[in-house]
Short mmCIF file of C-alpha atoms in Angstrom, two decimals:
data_model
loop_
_atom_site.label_atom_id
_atom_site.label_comp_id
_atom_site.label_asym_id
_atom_site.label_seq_id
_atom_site.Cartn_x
_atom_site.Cartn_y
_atom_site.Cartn_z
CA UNK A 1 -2.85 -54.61 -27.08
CA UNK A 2 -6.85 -54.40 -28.08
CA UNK A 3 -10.08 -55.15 -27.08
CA UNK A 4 -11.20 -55.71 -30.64
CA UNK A 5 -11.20 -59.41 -30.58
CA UNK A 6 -13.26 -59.70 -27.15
CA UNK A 7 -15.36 -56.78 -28.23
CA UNK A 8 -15.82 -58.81 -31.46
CA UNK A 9 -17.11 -62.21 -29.54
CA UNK A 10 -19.26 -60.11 -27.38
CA UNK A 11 -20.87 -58.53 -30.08
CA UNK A 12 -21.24 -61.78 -32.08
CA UNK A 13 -23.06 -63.55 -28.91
CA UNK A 14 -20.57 -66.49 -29.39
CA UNK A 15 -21.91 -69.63 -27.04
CA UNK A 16 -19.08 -70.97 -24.73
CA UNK A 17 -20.22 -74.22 -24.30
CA UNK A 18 -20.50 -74.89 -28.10
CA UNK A 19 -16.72 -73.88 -28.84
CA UNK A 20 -16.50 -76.14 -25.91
CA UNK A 21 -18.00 -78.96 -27.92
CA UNK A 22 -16.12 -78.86 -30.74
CA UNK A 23 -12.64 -77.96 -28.79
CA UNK A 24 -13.27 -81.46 -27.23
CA UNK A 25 -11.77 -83.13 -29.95
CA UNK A 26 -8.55 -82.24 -29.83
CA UNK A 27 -8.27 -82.58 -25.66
CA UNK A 28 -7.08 -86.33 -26.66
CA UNK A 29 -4.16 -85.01 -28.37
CA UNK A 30 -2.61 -83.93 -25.04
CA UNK A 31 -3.21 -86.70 -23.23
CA UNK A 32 0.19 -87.77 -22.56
CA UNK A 33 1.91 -84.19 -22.60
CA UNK A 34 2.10 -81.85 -19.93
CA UNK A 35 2.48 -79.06 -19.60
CA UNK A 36 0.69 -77.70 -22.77
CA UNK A 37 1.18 -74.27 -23.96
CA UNK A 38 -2.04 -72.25 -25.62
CA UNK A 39 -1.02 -69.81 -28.57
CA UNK A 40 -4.06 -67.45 -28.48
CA UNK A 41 -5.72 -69.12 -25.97
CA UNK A 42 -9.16 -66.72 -25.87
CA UNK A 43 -11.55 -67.36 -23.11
CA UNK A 44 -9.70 -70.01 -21.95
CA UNK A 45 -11.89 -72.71 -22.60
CA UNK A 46 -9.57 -75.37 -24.10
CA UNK A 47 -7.55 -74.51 -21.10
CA UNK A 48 -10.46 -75.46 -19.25
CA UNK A 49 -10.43 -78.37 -20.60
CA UNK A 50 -7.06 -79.65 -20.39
CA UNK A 51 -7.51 -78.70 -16.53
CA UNK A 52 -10.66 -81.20 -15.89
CA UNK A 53 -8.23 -83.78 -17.46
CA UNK A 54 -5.54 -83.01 -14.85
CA UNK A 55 -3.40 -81.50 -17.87
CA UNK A 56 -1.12 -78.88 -16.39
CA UNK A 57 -1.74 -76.04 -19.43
CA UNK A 58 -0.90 -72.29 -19.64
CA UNK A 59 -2.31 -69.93 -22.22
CA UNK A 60 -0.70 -66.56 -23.84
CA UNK A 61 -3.02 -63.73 -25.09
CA UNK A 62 -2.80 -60.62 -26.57
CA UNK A 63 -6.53 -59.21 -26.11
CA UNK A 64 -6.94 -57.71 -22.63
CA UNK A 65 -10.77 -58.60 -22.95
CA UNK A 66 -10.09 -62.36 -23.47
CA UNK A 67 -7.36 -62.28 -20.59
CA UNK A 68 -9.43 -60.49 -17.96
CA UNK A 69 -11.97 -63.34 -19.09
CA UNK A 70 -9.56 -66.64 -19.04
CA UNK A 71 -8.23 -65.50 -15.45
CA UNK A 72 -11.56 -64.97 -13.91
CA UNK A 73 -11.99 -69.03 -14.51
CA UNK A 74 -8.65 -69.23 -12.45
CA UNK A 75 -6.59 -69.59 -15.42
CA UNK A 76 -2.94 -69.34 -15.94
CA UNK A 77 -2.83 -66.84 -18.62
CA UNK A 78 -0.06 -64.46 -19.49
CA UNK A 79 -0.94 -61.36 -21.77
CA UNK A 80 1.08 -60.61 -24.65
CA UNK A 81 1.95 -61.65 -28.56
CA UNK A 82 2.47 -65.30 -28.67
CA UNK A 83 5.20 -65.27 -31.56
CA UNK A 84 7.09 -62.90 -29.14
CA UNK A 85 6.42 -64.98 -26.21
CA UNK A 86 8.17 -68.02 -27.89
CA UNK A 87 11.39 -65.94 -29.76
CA UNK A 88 11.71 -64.26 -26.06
CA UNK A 89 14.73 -65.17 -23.92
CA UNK A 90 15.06 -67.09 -22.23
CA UNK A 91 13.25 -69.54 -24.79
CA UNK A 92 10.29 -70.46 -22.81
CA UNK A 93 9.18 -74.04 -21.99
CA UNK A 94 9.81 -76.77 -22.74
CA UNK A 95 6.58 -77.84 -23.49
CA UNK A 96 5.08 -81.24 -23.93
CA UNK A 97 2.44 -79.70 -25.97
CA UNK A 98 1.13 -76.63 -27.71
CA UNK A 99 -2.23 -75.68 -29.48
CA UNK A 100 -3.57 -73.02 -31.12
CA UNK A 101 -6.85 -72.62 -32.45
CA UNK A 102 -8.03 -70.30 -34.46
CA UNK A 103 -4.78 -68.20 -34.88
CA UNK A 104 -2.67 -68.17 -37.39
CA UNK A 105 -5.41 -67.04 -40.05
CA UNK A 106 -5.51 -63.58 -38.07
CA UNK A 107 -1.16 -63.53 -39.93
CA UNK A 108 0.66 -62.56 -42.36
CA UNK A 109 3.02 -65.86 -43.84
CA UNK A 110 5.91 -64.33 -42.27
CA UNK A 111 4.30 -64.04 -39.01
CA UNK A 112 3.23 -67.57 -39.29
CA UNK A 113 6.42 -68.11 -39.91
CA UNK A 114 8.02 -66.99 -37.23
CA UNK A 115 4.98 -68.57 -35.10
CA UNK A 116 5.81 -71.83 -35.80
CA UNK A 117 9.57 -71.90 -35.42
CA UNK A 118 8.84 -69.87 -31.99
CA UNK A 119 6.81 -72.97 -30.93
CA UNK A 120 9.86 -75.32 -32.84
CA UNK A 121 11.49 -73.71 -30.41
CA UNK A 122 9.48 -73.46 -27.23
CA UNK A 123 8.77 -77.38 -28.00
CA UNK A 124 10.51 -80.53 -25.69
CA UNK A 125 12.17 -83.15 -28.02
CA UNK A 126 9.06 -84.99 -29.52
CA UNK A 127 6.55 -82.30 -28.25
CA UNK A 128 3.44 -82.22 -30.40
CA UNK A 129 2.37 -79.04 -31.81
CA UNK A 130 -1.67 -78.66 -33.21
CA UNK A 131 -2.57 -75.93 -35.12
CA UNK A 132 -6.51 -75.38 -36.20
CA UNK A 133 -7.72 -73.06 -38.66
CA UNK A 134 -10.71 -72.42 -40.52
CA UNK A 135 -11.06 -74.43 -43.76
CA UNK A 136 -11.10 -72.35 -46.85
CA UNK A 137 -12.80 -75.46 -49.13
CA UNK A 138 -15.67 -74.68 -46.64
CA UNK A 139 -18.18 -72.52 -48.49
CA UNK A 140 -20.48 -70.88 -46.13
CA UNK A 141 -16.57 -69.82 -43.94
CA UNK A 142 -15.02 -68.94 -47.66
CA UNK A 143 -17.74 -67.05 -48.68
CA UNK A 144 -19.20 -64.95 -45.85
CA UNK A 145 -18.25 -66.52 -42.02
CA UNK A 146 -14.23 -66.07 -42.63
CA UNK A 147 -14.79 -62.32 -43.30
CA UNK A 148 -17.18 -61.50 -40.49
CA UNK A 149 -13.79 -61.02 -37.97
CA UNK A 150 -12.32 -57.97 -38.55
CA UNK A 151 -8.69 -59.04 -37.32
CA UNK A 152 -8.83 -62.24 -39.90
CA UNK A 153 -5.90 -61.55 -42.45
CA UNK A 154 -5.96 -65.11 -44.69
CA UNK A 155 -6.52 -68.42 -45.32
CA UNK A 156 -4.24 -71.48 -44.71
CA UNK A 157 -5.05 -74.88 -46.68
CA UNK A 158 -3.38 -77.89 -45.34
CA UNK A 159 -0.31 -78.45 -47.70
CA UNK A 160 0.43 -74.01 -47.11
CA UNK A 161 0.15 -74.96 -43.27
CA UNK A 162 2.13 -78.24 -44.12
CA UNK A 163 4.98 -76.60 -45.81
CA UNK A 164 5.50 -73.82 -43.26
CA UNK A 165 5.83 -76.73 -40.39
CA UNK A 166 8.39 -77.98 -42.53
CA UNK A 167 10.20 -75.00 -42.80
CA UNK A 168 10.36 -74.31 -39.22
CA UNK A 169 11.80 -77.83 -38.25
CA UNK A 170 8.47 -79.33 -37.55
CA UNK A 171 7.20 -82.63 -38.49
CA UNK A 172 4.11 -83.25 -39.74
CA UNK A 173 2.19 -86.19 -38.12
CA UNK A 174 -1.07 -85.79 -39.53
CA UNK A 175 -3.99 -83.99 -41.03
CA UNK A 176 -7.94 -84.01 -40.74
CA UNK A 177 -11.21 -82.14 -39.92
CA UNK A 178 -12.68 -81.81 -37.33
CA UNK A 179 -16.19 -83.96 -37.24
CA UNK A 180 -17.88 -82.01 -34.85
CA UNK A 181 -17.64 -78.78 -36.64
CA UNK A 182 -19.45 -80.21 -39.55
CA UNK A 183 -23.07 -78.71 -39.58
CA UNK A 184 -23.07 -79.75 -43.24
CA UNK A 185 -25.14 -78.15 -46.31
CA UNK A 186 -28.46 -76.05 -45.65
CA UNK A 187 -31.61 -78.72 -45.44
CA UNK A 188 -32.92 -76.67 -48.56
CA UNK A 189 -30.36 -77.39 -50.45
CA UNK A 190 -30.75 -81.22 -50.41
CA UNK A 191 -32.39 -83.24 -52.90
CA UNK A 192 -34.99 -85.72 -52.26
CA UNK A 193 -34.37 -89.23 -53.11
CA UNK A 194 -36.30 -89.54 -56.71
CA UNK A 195 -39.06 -92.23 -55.94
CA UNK A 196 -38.33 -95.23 -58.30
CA UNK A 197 -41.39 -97.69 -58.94
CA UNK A 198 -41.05 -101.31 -59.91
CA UNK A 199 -40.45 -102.15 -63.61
CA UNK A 200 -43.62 -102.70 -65.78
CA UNK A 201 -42.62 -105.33 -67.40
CA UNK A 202 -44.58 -108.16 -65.04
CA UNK A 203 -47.86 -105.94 -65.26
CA UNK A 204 -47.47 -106.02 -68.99
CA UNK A 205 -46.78 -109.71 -69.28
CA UNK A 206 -49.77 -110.61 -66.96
CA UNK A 207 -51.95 -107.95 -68.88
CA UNK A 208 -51.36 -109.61 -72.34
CA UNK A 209 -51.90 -113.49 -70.86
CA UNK A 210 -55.26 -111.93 -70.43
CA UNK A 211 -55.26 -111.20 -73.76
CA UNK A 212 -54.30 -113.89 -75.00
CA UNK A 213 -56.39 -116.12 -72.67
CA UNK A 214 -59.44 -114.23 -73.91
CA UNK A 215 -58.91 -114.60 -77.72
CA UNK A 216 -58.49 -118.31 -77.21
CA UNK A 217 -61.57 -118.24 -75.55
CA UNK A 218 -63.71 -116.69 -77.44
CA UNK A 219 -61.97 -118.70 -81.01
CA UNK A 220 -63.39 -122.33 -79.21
CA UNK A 221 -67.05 -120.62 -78.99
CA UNK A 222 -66.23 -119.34 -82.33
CA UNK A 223 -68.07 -115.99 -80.98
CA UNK A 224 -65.22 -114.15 -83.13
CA UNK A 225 -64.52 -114.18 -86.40
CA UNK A 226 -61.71 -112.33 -88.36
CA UNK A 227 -60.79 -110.72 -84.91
CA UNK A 228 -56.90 -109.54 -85.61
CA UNK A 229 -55.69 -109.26 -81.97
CA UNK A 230 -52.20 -107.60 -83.73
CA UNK A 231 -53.33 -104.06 -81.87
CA UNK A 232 -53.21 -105.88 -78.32
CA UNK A 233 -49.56 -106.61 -79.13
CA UNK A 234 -48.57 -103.67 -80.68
CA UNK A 235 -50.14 -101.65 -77.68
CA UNK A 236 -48.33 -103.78 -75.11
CA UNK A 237 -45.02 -103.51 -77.76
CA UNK A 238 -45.68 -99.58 -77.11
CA UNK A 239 -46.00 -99.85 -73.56
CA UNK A 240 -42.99 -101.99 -72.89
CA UNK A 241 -40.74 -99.25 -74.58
CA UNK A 242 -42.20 -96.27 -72.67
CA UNK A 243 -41.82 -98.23 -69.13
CA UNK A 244 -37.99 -99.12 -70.23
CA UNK A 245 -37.58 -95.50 -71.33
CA UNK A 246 -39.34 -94.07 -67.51
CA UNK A 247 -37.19 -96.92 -65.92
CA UNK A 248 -33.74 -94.83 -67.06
CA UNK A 249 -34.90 -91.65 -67.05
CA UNK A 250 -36.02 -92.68 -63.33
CA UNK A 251 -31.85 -94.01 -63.32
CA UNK A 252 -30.94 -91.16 -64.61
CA UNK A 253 -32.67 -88.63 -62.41
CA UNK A 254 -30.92 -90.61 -59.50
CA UNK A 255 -27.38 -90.35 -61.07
CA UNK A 256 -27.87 -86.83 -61.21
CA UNK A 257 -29.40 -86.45 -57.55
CA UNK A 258 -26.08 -88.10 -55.89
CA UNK A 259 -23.90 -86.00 -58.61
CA UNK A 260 -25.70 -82.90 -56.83
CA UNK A 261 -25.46 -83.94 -53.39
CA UNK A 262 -21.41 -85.03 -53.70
CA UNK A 263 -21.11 -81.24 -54.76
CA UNK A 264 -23.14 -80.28 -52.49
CA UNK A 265 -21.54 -81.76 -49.44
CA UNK A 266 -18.01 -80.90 -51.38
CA UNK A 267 -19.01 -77.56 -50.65
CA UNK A 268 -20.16 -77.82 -47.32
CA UNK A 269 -17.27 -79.70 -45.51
CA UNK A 270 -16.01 -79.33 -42.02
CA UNK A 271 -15.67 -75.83 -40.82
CA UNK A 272 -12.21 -76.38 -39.51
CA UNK A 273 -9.09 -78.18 -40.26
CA UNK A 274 -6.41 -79.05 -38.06
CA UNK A 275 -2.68 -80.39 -38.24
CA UNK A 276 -0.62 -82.70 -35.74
CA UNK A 277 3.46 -81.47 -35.94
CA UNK A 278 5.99 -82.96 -33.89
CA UNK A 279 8.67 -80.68 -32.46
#
């Protein structure tokens, strides 16, 4: 047993009520089953949670730091390795529900393994099992925010994650993100919409019916004579083509600004993803 993971928050200045936000989403998932079981609970706050719903939850945690912290809430939270928790005997439970959040990427496969036929195992007959994890088609956690926990061993994509529910016996119910753990791309990185002005082609047409208008004009008061107005059209011919050519370029320009921001927000997806097993 360490402190390294509490030292690690500490140091890190993590904000409670924030990871209380985006824990929120998954409180519905328990609604109906109680008692829940926390794998890696932490601080305790999705226990905390559970409990202002009148969810009878437990938690199991190996870092003394994070269990000196869940119990001084009042929390029911026993110290120890979760995966040995569930293979111990007796086999503990049953359990209407378990979560974990945040866990299994700090494992080996194996261990995950293991893990999830522990909570298979743990698990009442139709017991729902949700496991979170950070999302590795994320780029700001693949890139830098993944790496920044020392005890973080891998990733886990959602077909791994699904396959290794299978093998334990679990079934999966469903996938997803989590919504509020989307911050999104960097401002900066956005493009501004391209501004797109009205086709010329009115402006010309009104221009040249001056044009026209005037040459008539002046023909009756036969001020003119030999006046070849073929320039006015060929100038209006010329400026016809150039507003058609800015009007797709202007298209264009806009094709290319939504290409950029679907990558963009490809890139920049939900922080977390989650699946729903049944036991």
């Amino acid at each position: 047993m360490t402190r390294l993971e509490s030292d690690y928050y500490s140091y890190m200045d993590f904000d409670p009520e924030h990871t209380r936000e985006v824990l929120r989403h998954y409180v519905p998932m328990f609604e109906d089953k109680s008692p829940v079981l926390e794998l890696g609970c932490g601080r305790g706050e999705f226990l905390g949670l559970l409990d202002e719903k009148g969810i009878k939850a437990e938690g199991v945690e190996p870092d003394e730091g994070m269990v000196e912290a869940a119990r001084t809430k009042g929390l029911d939270v026993v110290r120890g390795d979760a995966a040995d928790f569930l293979n111990g005997e007796p086999a503990p439970g049953p359990y209407q529900g378990m979560f974990c959040d945040h866990l299994i990427e700090h494992f080996t496969p194996d261990q995950v393994g293991r893990l999830l036929a522990g909570a298979r195992r743990g698990l009442a007959p139709g017991g729902r099992l949700v496991v979170v994890t950070p999302n590795p088609a994320c780029y700001t956690v693949l890139s830098h925010d993944f790496w920044r926990d020392p005890t973080h061993v891998r990733f886990y994509d959602l077909p791994l994650l699904t396959d290794l529910c299978r093998q334990a016996g679990l079934e999966v119910e469903s996938t997803g993100t989590n919504p509020v753990h989307h911050p999104g791309p960097p401002a900066e990185y956005l493009v501004p919409e391209p501004v797109v002005h009205p086709p010329l082609d009115d402006l010309v047409e009104r221009a040249m019916g001056k044009v026209r208008a005037s040459l008539g004009h002046r023909d009756r008061k036969r001020r003119v004579t030999g006046h070849d107005p073929e320039w006015a059209y060929e100038l209006a011919h010329v400026v016809k083509v150039l507003a058609g050519r800015l009007q797709e370029t202007t298209e264009a320009l806009r094709a290319v600004r939504r290409a950029h921001d679907k990558l963009v927000w490809g890139m920049y997806q939900s922080s977390e993803i989650y699946i729903v097993a049944r036991g």
